[in-house]
Coordinates of C-alpha atoms in Angstrom, one line a residue:
Chain A
X281 CA 307.7 163.1 45.8
X282 CA 310.4 162.0 48.4
X283 CA 311.8 165.2 48.2
X284 CA 308.4 166.6 50.0
X285 CA 308.7 164.3 52.3
X286 CA 312.2 164.9 53.3
X287 CA 311.3 168.7 53.5
X288 CA 308.4 168.2 55.7
X289 CA 310.6 165.8 58.3
X290 CA 313.2 169.0 57.7
X291 CA 310.1 171.4 58.6
X292 CA 309.4 169.1 61.9
X293 CA 312.4 169.0 63.4
X294 CA 313.3 172.8 62.8
X295 CA 309.6 173.0 64.9
X296 CA 310.8 170.7 67.6
X297 CA 314.8 172.6 68.4
X298 CA 313.2 176.1 68.4
X299 CA 310.7 174.5 70.4
X300 CA 312.3 172.4 72.8
X301 CA 314.9 176.2 73.2
X302 CA 312.2 178.2 73.6
X303 CA 310.5 176.5 76.5
X304 CA 314.2 176.5 77.5
X305 CA 314.4 180.3 77.1
X306 CA 310.6 180.7 78.8
X307 CA 310.4 178.1 81.4
X308 CA 312.3 180.5 83.9
X309 CA 310.7 183.4 83.5
X310 CA 307.4 181.2 83.3
X311 CA 308.3 179.9 86.8
X312 CA 307.8 183.4 88.4
X313 CA 304.8 184.8 87.0
X314 CA 303.1 181.6 88.0
X315 CA 304.6 181.9 91.7
X316 CA 303.6 185.1 91.7
X317 CA 300.1 184.9 92.0
X318 CA 299.7 181.3 94.8
X319 CA 299.5 181.5 98.7
X320 CA 302.4 181.3 99.9
X321 CA 301.2 177.7 100.8
X322 CA 301.0 176.8 97.0
X323 CA 304.7 178.1 96.4
X324 CA 307.0 175.8 98.5
X325 CA 303.7 173.0 98.2
X326 CA 303.9 172.5 94.0
X327 CA 305.9 175.3 92.8
X328 CA 304.9 174.2 88.8
X329 CA 301.8 174.1 89.7
X330 CA 299.4 177.0 87.5
X331 CA 297.3 178.9 90.1
X332 CA 293.7 177.9 90.7
X333 CA 291.2 179.3 92.6
X334 CA 292.1 178.5 95.7
X335 CA 295.6 179.1 96.2
X336 CA 295.6 183.0 93.7
X337 CA 296.9 184.9 96.0
X338 CA 298.3 188.1 95.6
X339 CA 299.4 189.1 99.0
X340 CA 302.7 189.9 96.9
X341 CA 301.6 192.1 94.9
X342 CA 300.0 194.2 97.9
X343 CA 303.2 194.0 99.7
X344 CA 305.4 195.8 97.3
X345 CA 303.1 198.2 96.1
X346 CA 302.6 199.2 99.2
X347 CA 306.3 199.7 100.9
X348 CA 308.1 199.8 97.8
X349 CA 308.1 202.6 95.4
X350 CA 308.0 201.0 92.1
X351 CA 306.2 203.2 90.2
X352 CA 308.6 205.6 90.8
X353 CA 311.4 203.4 90.3
X354 CA 309.4 202.8 86.7
X355 CA 309.6 206.2 86.5
X356 CA 313.5 206.5 86.6
X357 CA 313.8 204.3 83.9
X358 CA 311.8 205.8 82.0
X359 CA 313.0 209.1 81.7
X360 CA 317.1 207.7 82.3
X361 CA 316.2 205.2 78.9
X362 CA 314.4 207.2 76.9
X363 CA 316.4 210.4 77.3
X364 CA 320.0 208.4 76.8
X365 CA 318.9 206.3 74.0
X366 CA 316.8 209.7 72.2
X367 CA 320.9 211.6 72.5
X368 CA 323.1 208.1 71.5
X369 CA 320.1 207.8 68.0
X370 CA 320.5 212.4 67.2
X371 CA 324.9 212.5 68.2
X372 CA 325.8 208.9 66.7
X373 CA 323.6 209.7 63.5
X374 CA 324.9 213.4 63.3
X375 CA 328.5 212.1 63.9
X376 CA 328.2 209.6 61.6
X377 CA 326.9 211.2 59.0
X378 CA 330.1 214.0 58.5
X379 CA 332.3 210.4 59.4
X380 CA 330.5 209.5 55.6
X381 CA 329.1 212.0 53.6
X382 CA 331.8 213.9 53.6
X383 CA 335.9 214.0 53.4
X384 CA 338.3 215.3 55.5
X385 CA 341.9 215.5 57.0
X386 CA 340.9 212.9 59.6
X387 CA 338.1 211.5 59.2
X388 CA 339.2 208.2 59.3
X389 CA 341.1 208.4 62.2
X390 CA 338.3 210.0 63.5
X391 CA 335.7 207.2 63.0
X392 CA 338.8 204.8 65.1
X393 CA 338.7 207.1 69.1
X394 CA 334.9 206.8 68.2
X395 CA 335.3 203.2 67.4
X396 CA 337.4 202.3 70.3
X397 CA 334.1 202.9 72.4
X398 CA 332.9 199.2 71.5
X399 CA 335.2 196.7 72.4
X400 CA 336.8 199.0 75.5
X401 CA 333.9 199.3 78.3
X402 CA 333.0 202.1 80.4
X403 CA 333.3 200.6 83.6
X404 CA 337.4 200.4 83.7
X405 CA 336.6 204.3 84.1
X406 CA 333.8 204.1 87.1
X407 CA 336.2 205.8 89.8
X408 CA 336.9 208.6 87.8
X409 CA 334.1 208.8 86.3
X410 CA 332.7 209.3 90.0
X411 CA 335.3 212.0 90.6
X412 CA 334.4 213.9 87.9
X413 CA 330.5 213.8 89.0
X414 CA 331.4 214.7 92.4
X415 CA 332.8 217.9 91.1
X416 CA 330.6 218.8 88.9
X417 CA 327.7 218.2 91.5
X418 CA 326.0 215.2 90.0
X419 CA 325.8 212.5 91.7
X420 CA 322.1 211.6 93.1
X421 CA 321.1 213.1 89.7
X422 CA 319.1 211.4 86.6
X423 CA 322.0 213.5 84.7
X424 CA 324.3 211.8 85.8
X425 CA 323.3 208.6 84.0
X426 CA 322.2 210.0 81.3
X427 CA 326.0 211.5 80.3
X428 CA 326.9 208.1 81.1
X429 CA 324.8 205.5 78.6
X430 CA 325.0 208.3 76.5
X431 CA 329.2 207.8 75.7
X432 CA 328.6 203.8 76.5
X433 CA 326.0 204.0 73.3
X434 CA 327.4 207.1 71.0
X435 CA 330.3 204.3 69.9
X436 CA 328.6 201.3 68.6
X437 CA 325.6 204.0 67.6
X438 CA 328.3 205.6 65.0
X439 CA 329.5 202.5 63.5
X440 CA 326.3 200.8 62.8
X441 CA 325.1 203.8 61.5
X442 CA 327.9 205.8 59.7
X443 CA 327.9 201.6 58.1
X444 CA 324.5 202.1 56.5
X445 CA 324.5 206.2 55.2
X446 CA 327.0 204.8 53.0
X447 CA 324.3 202.4 51.5
X448 CA 322.6 205.0 51.0
X449 CA 323.1 207.3 47.3
X450 CA 325.1 210.1 46.8
X451 CA 322.3 211.2 43.4
X452 CA 319.2 211.4 46.1
X453 CA 322.0 213.9 48.0
X454 CA 323.0 215.9 46.0
X455 CA 319.7 216.1 43.7
X456 CA 318.7 218.3 47.5
X457 CA 321.8 220.1 47.6
X458 CA 320.6 221.4 43.7
X459 CA 317.0 222.7 45.3
X460 CA 318.9 224.3 47.9
X461 CA 318.4 222.4 50.8
X462 CA 321.5 223.0 53.8
X463 CA 322.6 220.0 54.8
X464 CA 321.2 219.6 57.9
X465 CA 318.1 219.9 55.7
X466 CA 319.7 217.0 54.0
X467 CA 320.8 215.0 57.4
X468 CA 317.0 215.7 58.7
X469 CA 314.5 215.4 56.1
X470 CA 316.5 212.6 52.9
X471 CA 318.6 210.7 55.1
X472 CA 317.5 210.0 58.4
X473 CA 314.2 208.9 57.5
X474 CA 316.6 206.4 55.9
X475 CA 318.1 205.1 58.1
X476 CA 315.3 204.4 60.5
X477 CA 315.8 200.3 60.1
X478 CA 319.3 200.9 61.9
X479 CA 318.3 203.1 64.5
X480 CA 315.9 200.3 65.5
X481 CA 318.5 197.7 65.7
X482 CA 321.1 200.3 67.9
X483 CA 317.8 201.4 70.0
X484 CA 317.6 198.0 70.6
X485 CA 320.8 196.8 71.3
X486 CA 321.9 199.9 73.2
X487 CA 318.6 200.1 74.7
X488 CA 319.4 196.7 77.0
X489 CA 321.8 197.1 78.7
X490 CA 321.4 200.1 80.5
X491 CA 318.0 199.0 81.1
X492 CA 319.2 196.3 82.8
X493 CA 323.0 197.8 84.3
X494 CA 323.0 197.6 88.3
X495 CA 326.9 199.0 88.1
X496 CA 326.3 203.2 87.4
X497 CA 323.2 203.4 89.4
X498 CA 324.6 202.0 92.6
X499 CA 328.1 204.1 92.1
X500 CA 326.4 206.5 91.3
X501 CA 323.3 207.3 91.7
X502 CA 321.8 204.9 94.5
X503 CA 319.6 207.7 96.8
X504 CA 315.9 207.0 97.0
X505 CA 314.9 209.3 94.8
X506 CA 316.7 208.1 91.5
X507 CA 317.4 204.8 91.9
X508 CA 316.9 202.6 88.9
X509 CA 313.5 199.5 88.3
X510 CA 316.7 197.0 88.6
X511 CA 318.1 198.7 91.3
X512 CA 315.4 198.4 93.5
X513 CA 314.8 195.6 92.8
X514 CA 318.0 194.6 93.7
X515 CA 317.6 196.3 96.7
X516 CA 313.5 194.9 97.6
X517 CA 315.5 190.8 97.3
X518 CA 318.3 191.4 99.3
X519 CA 314.5 193.5 102.0
X520 CA 312.7 190.5 101.9
X521 CA 314.3 187.5 101.4
X522 CA 312.5 185.7 103.6
X523 CA 308.7 186.9 102.0
X524 CA 309.1 185.1 98.3
X525 CA 305.2 186.2 98.1
X526 CA 307.0 189.7 97.8
X527 CA 310.3 188.7 95.8
X528 CA 308.0 187.2 93.4
X529 CA 306.2 189.8 92.4
X530 CA 309.0 192.1 92.8
X531 CA 310.8 190.6 90.5
X532 CA 307.8 189.8 87.4
X533 CA 307.3 194.0 87.7
X534 CA 310.3 194.2 86.5
X535 CA 310.3 192.8 84.1
X536 CA 307.2 193.4 82.3
X537 CA 308.1 197.1 81.9
X538 CA 311.2 196.0 79.7
X539 CA 309.4 193.3 77.8
X540 CA 307.0 195.9 76.7
X541 CA 309.9 198.4 76.0
X542 CA 311.3 194.6 73.9
X543 CA 308.3 194.1 71.7
X544 CA 307.5 197.7 71.2
X545 CA 311.1 198.0 69.3
X546 CA 311.0 195.2 67.8
X547 CA 308.7 195.0 65.3
X548 CA 310.7 198.2 63.9
X549 CA 314.0 195.7 64.6
X550 CA 312.6 193.0 62.4
X551 CA 311.7 195.3 60.5
X552 CA 315.2 197.1 59.8
X553 CA 315.9 193.0 59.4
X554 CA 314.2 192.9 56.6
X555 CA 315.5 195.8 55.1
X556 CA 318.4 195.6 54.7
X557 CA 317.5 191.5 53.4
X558 CA 316.4 193.6 50.4
X559 CA 318.6 196.4 49.7
Chain B
X70 CA 348.5 231.5 46.2
X71 CA 347.2 229.9 43.0
X72 CA 345.0 227.2 45.7
X73 CA 343.8 230.4 47.8
X74 CA 342.8 232.5 45.0
X75 CA 341.2 229.9 43.2
X76 CA 336.9 231.0 42.9
X77 CA 336.0 227.2 43.7
X78 CA 337.8 226.4 46.7
X79 CA 336.2 225.7 49.2
X80 CA 335.2 227.8 52.2
X81 CA 335.5 225.6 56.1
X82 CA 333.3 223.7 56.5
X83 CA 331.7 224.5 60.0
X84 CA 328.9 221.7 59.1
X85 CA 331.1 219.0 59.7
X86 CA 332.2 220.2 63.1
X87 CA 328.6 220.9 64.5
X88 CA 327.6 217.5 63.1
X89 CA 330.9 216.3 64.6
X90 CA 330.4 218.1 67.9
X91 CA 328.7 216.5 71.1
X92 CA 329.3 213.1 70.8
X93 CA 332.6 213.7 70.3
X94 CA 332.9 216.1 73.5
X95 CA 329.9 213.6 75.3
X96 CA 332.6 210.3 74.5
X97 CA 335.9 212.2 74.7
X98 CA 334.9 214.0 78.4
X99 CA 332.8 210.4 80.1
X100 CA 334.7 208.0 78.9
X101 CA 337.8 208.5 76.9
X102 CA 339.4 210.7 79.6
X103 CA 338.5 208.7 82.7
X104 CA 339.3 205.7 81.1
X105 CA 342.9 207.7 81.4
X106 CA 342.6 209.2 84.5
X107 CA 342.5 205.3 85.9
X108 CA 345.1 203.9 83.4
X109 CA 347.3 206.9 85.1
X110 CA 346.7 206.0 89.1
X111 CA 347.5 202.9 88.5
X112 CA 351.2 204.2 88.4
X113 CA 350.9 205.7 91.3
X114 CA 350.9 204.7 95.4
X115 CA 350.1 206.2 98.6
X116 CA 352.9 205.9 101.2
X117 CA 352.6 205.0 104.5
X118 CA 352.4 208.0 105.2
X119 CA 349.6 209.2 103.1
X120 CA 350.6 211.1 100.3
X121 CA 350.5 209.7 96.8
X122 CA 353.5 208.8 95.2
X123 CA 354.8 208.4 91.6
X124 CA 356.1 204.3 92.0
X125 CA 355.8 203.7 88.0
X126 CA 355.7 199.5 87.1
X127 CA 355.5 198.5 91.1
X128 CA 352.1 198.3 91.5
X129 CA 351.9 195.2 88.4
X130 CA 354.9 194.1 89.7
X131 CA 353.1 193.8 93.2
X132 CA 350.4 192.6 91.1
X133 CA 352.3 189.6 89.5
X134 CA 354.5 188.6 92.4
X135 CA 353.4 189.4 95.3
X136 CA 351.5 186.3 96.1
X137 CA 349.2 188.0 98.1
X138 CA 347.1 189.2 94.9
X139 CA 349.2 187.3 92.7
X140 CA 347.6 183.8 93.4
X141 CA 343.9 185.6 94.0
X142 CA 345.0 187.5 90.4
X143 CA 345.9 184.3 88.0
X144 CA 342.7 182.8 90.0
X145 CA 340.9 185.5 88.1
X146 CA 341.9 184.9 85.1
X147 CA 342.4 181.3 84.6
X148 CA 338.0 181.1 85.6
X149 CA 337.4 184.0 83.8
X150 CA 339.6 182.9 80.8
X151 CA 336.9 178.7 81.7
X152 CA 333.4 181.1 81.8
X153 CA 334.8 182.5 78.4
X154 CA 336.0 179.4 76.4
X155 CA 332.5 178.1 77.7
X156 CA 330.8 180.8 76.4
X157 CA 332.4 179.8 72.8
X158 CA 332.2 176.3 73.1
X159 CA 328.6 175.9 73.7
X160 CA 326.9 179.8 73.4
X161 CA 328.4 180.3 69.5
X162 CA 327.3 176.7 68.2
X163 CA 323.9 176.9 70.0
X164 CA 324.2 181.2 68.5
X165 CA 324.4 179.8 65.3
X166 CA 322.1 176.4 64.9
X167 CA 319.4 178.5 66.0
X168 CA 319.5 181.4 63.4
X169 CA 320.1 179.0 60.7
X170 CA 317.2 176.3 61.8
X171 CA 314.8 180.6 61.8
X172 CA 316.3 180.9 58.6
X173 CA 314.7 178.8 56.7
X174 CA 312.4 179.5 54.0
X175 CA 308.4 179.2 55.1
X176 CA 309.2 178.6 58.0
X177 CA 306.2 179.5 59.9
X178 CA 306.3 180.6 63.6
X179 CA 310.1 182.8 63.4
X180 CA 308.8 186.1 64.5
X181 CA 307.6 184.2 67.6
X182 CA 310.9 181.6 68.5
X183 CA 312.4 184.9 67.8
X184 CA 311.3 186.8 70.9
X185 CA 311.1 184.0 72.6
X186 CA 314.1 183.5 72.4
X187 CA 315.5 187.1 72.5
X188 CA 313.5 187.4 76.4
X189 CA 316.0 186.3 78.1
X190 CA 318.6 188.9 77.5
X191 CA 316.9 191.2 77.7
X192 CA 316.1 190.3 81.3
X193 CA 318.4 192.0 84.4
X194 CA 321.5 190.5 85.0
X195 CA 318.6 191.1 89.4
X196 CA 316.1 188.6 87.5
X197 CA 318.3 186.1 85.9
X198 CA 320.7 185.9 88.9
X199 CA 317.9 185.1 91.5
X200 CA 315.9 182.6 89.3
X201 CA 318.3 180.6 88.6
X202 CA 319.5 180.7 92.3
X203 CA 316.2 179.6 93.3
X204 CA 315.7 177.6 90.6
X205 CA 318.8 175.5 91.4
X206 CA 319.0 175.0 94.9
X207 CA 318.1 172.6 96.5
X208 CA 315.8 174.4 99.3
X209 CA 312.5 175.2 97.1
X210 CA 313.5 172.0 94.5
X211 CA 312.9 172.9 90.9
X212 CA 315.5 171.1 90.1
X213 CA 315.1 168.3 91.9
X214 CA 312.1 167.7 91.5
X215 CA 312.2 167.8 87.9
X216 CA 315.3 165.7 87.8
X217 CA 313.2 163.2 89.9
X218 CA 309.6 163.6 86.9
X219 CA 312.4 162.0 84.8
X220 CA 314.2 159.4 87.2
X221 CA 317.5 160.9 86.9
X222 CA 317.5 162.2 91.2
X223 CA 321.0 161.2 91.1
X224 CA 322.5 163.3 89.0
X225 CA 321.0 166.0 90.6
X226 CA 323.7 168.7 92.7
X227 CA 324.1 171.8 94.7
X228 CA 325.6 172.8 91.9
X229 CA 326.0 176.0 92.9
X230 CA 327.6 175.6 96.1
X231 CA 330.3 173.3 94.4
X232 CA 333.6 174.6 93.8
X233 CA 334.2 172.1 91.9
X234 CA 330.7 172.9 90.0
X235 CA 329.4 176.6 90.4
X236 CA 331.3 178.2 88.2
X237 CA 330.7 176.2 85.2
X238 CA 326.5 176.2 85.8
X239 CA 326.9 180.4 85.8
X240 CA 328.6 180.9 83.0
X241 CA 325.9 178.5 81.4
X242 CA 323.6 180.1 82.9
X243 CA 325.5 183.4 81.2
X244 CA 324.7 181.1 78.6
X245 CA 321.3 180.3 78.6
X246 CA 321.0 184.7 78.9
X247 CA 323.3 185.8 75.7
X248 CA 322.4 183.4 73.1
X249 CA 319.5 185.3 71.2
X250 CA 323.1 187.4 70.9
X251 CA 324.4 185.2 67.9
X252 CA 321.2 183.3 66.9
X253 CA 319.9 188.2 65.9
X254 CA 323.3 188.1 64.9
X255 CA 323.6 185.5 62.3
X256 CA 319.7 185.4 61.6
X257 CA 320.7 188.8 60.8
X258 CA 323.9 187.7 58.5
X259 CA 322.0 184.7 56.6
X260 CA 319.1 187.1 56.0
X261 CA 321.4 189.5 54.0
X262 CA 323.0 186.2 51.7
X263 CA 322.2 187.2 48.1
X264 CA 318.7 184.8 46.7
X265 CA 321.2 184.6 43.1
X266 CA 323.0 182.7 45.0
X267 CA 321.4 180.5 47.3
X268 CA 319.9 180.3 43.8
X269 CA 322.5 178.5 42.4
X270 CA 323.3 176.0 45.0
X271 CA 320.0 174.2 44.6
X272 CA 320.4 174.4 40.5
X273 CA 323.9 172.4 41.6
X274 CA 321.8 169.7 43.3
X275 CA 323.3 171.0 46.8
X276 CA 320.5 171.8 49.4
X277 CA 319.6 171.5 53.3
X278 CA 322.4 170.8 55.7
X279 CA 324.9 170.2 52.9
X280 CA 323.8 174.0 51.5
X281 CA 324.8 175.5 54.8
X282 CA 328.2 174.0 55.5
X283 CA 329.5 174.6 51.8
X284 CA 327.5 178.2 50.8
X285 CA 326.0 179.7 53.8
X286 CA 328.2 179.0 56.1
X287 CA 331.2 180.3 55.1
X288 CA 329.5 183.6 53.6
X289 CA 329.0 183.9 57.3
X290 CA 332.1 183.6 58.5
X291 CA 333.0 187.7 59.1
X292 CA 329.5 187.1 61.4
X293 CA 330.7 185.0 63.3
X294 CA 334.2 185.9 63.4
X295 CA 331.9 190.3 65.2
X296 CA 330.2 187.5 67.3
X297 CA 333.0 185.8 68.8
X298 CA 335.0 189.1 69.5
X299 CA 332.1 190.6 71.6
X300 CA 332.3 187.9 73.3
X301 CA 335.4 187.7 74.1
X302 CA 334.7 191.9 75.4
X303 CA 331.6 190.6 76.8
X304 CA 333.3 188.0 79.1
X305 CA 336.5 189.9 80.1
X306 CA 333.9 192.9 80.7
X307 CA 331.6 190.7 83.2
X308 CA 330.8 190.6 87.4
X309 CA 326.8 191.4 87.2
X310 CA 325.9 187.7 87.4
X311 CA 328.7 186.6 89.5
X312 CA 328.1 189.2 91.7
X313 CA 324.1 188.6 92.1
X314 CA 324.4 185.1 92.1
X315 CA 326.9 185.2 95.0
X316 CA 328.3 188.3 96.6
X317 CA 330.9 190.3 96.4
X318 CA 332.8 187.5 97.3
X319 CA 332.3 185.0 94.2
X320 CA 331.9 182.6 96.2
X321 CA 332.4 179.6 97.5
X322 CA 336.2 179.2 98.0
X323 CA 336.7 182.0 95.1
X324 CA 336.3 178.8 92.2
X325 CA 333.8 182.0 90.7
X326 CA 336.1 184.9 91.2
X327 CA 336.8 186.8 88.3
X328 CA 338.2 189.5 87.0
X329 CA 335.1 191.6 87.4
X330 CA 334.5 191.2 90.2
X331 CA 338.4 190.4 91.6
X332 CA 338.3 194.0 91.0
X333 CA 335.4 195.6 92.5
X334 CA 336.2 194.6 95.5
X335 CA 339.9 195.7 95.1
X336 CA 338.4 199.3 94.0
X337 CA 335.6 199.7 96.8
X338 CA 336.9 196.7 98.8
X339 CA 334.6 195.0 100.8
X340 CA 333.9 193.7 104.4
X341 CA 336.0 193.1 106.6
X342 CA 339.3 194.3 102.6
X343 CA 339.6 198.0 102.5
X344 CA 339.4 199.7 99.7
X345 CA 342.1 199.8 97.1
X346 CA 341.7 202.4 94.5
X347 CA 345.5 201.8 93.3
X348 CA 345.7 198.2 92.9
X349 CA 342.2 198.7 92.1
X350 CA 343.2 200.8 88.6
X351 CA 346.1 197.9 88.0
X352 CA 343.4 195.5 87.5
X353 CA 341.8 198.0 85.3
X354 CA 344.5 198.3 83.7
X355 CA 345.5 194.8 83.3
X356 CA 342.0 193.8 82.1
X357 CA 342.0 196.6 80.2
X358 CA 345.5 195.1 78.0
X359 CA 344.4 191.9 77.4
X360 CA 340.7 193.1 76.4
X361 CA 343.4 195.4 73.8
X362 CA 345.6 192.1 73.3
X363 CA 342.5 190.2 71.8
X364 CA 341.2 192.7 70.2
X365 CA 344.9 193.5 68.5
X366 CA 345.0 189.4 67.2
X367 CA 340.9 190.0 65.9
X368 CA 341.6 192.7 64.3
X369 CA 345.3 192.1 63.0
X370 CA 344.7 188.0 61.9
X371 CA 340.9 186.9 62.0
X372 CA 340.0 190.1 60.4
X373 CA 342.1 190.3 58.1
X374 CA 342.3 187.3 56.9
X375 CA 337.4 187.0 56.6
X376 CA 337.9 190.3 54.1
X377 CA 338.0 187.5 51.9
X378 CA 335.3 185.6 52.2
X379 CA 333.4 189.4 51.6
X380 CA 330.9 189.9 49.0

């Protein structure tokens, strides 16, 4: 009797703490989104109120969508993020497979070499990267960003995926070899589907810094045609610093796509975590 | 003779090279080589005539000894250390607490809480910096208004504008943003604890908070070690939040200047200050050294000791 009561109390306390923290986490986002739908007077008059029919106003959104190339920025960010993630996952998985599956001279050394990048930030090499991109004519192209983010994402991808691949049973792969599958077929048809949960984890943790990066777009691709959403919204804030409707609308629009991307991947992420637990 | 003549000798395994090549080539060309090129630049400087000459470690003498540079450097390093300590003392314990609560069995809405608490982490610094500036600013009045509502109006001060509190405020904003990462990693670690261990503990009457401290915490110590080193590297590489909320000058009066903003100003120049790639490279090298020392301490002391707890 007392045991069930104490466990009920614990559950209530857990919900209270988690609920409180959820409010803290979401409050700033909530404030921006509700105020982006309000008239200028209401933004200042009562910032905490939910928009009512009297205060509802879309002027911020119309300003942003009329003046800016927000759709182009979205498209650029999407292209860069998806392409970088594709290469990080494909090349990372290939290298992880080589490191975890085969014994060869220099295996450990190669693993260490690729792991250095987890700890050392790629930003410290920015000036030389800029020189490299200038020399190869890639400045102000999305290719430059894709290359940098692929290099940045690879170390963690190799590290996590090779840990996972070591856990795959050898019997399966050897059965494939006896059936005459080539090493490439074994990798693509047997191993890759099995590490899908780990791929989702890598995808989420690589995607966030790529989508949100300000530093490399600012330095490598600041032209109007190659701006990403992060850089674009930074510029918007500068331009419209007195136009609060436009600033709040721009911020709300910048939140939206990354939220959608995260929600798409997070279902996979949760599956990845639970799959790890069952194993 | 004997070895090569054996029929069982494996041929050269080309596929290993094929699997490794794309990753190794991109990683080396875009990351490792530029990193070394930058470190190399720290050993050179321009003469007054504009010729690049080898100066050895003279740039480092300037950085650590010349008052014009050293004051800014030590200030940035001290601020950065404080920034890191706040993350260790506030962010990681909160992350562990949230993960422990989330992982309690049969908790409803766990997926909702997890997603909601992780959302700040996926927002860009541009949004985070601007939103908190708005909330904390005396002009818009959300923070003073909210404090007023609970009768704590006297607590309010323009925290971001005062030298004494600006850095701590920004560190707490950063904690708010990134608490989802330790939470997720610890949550995953807690899920991987085998049920048999927990059942055995329950048989012995170890439940609830006691179970967490005695059984779970020792088992997730390796994850806490990894989170600590990730926090260390992330913090000594931080730049964006300070840049978007306080500008490259890291105001007020450099009170929020950390190594990242110091590096940015030196590399690219700002306002009246001209960009100096060689001193910039020197600062980058110093940061490289700091991060490397931290990582080595972690690898050689903390991680080897934690190995014993793994199962």
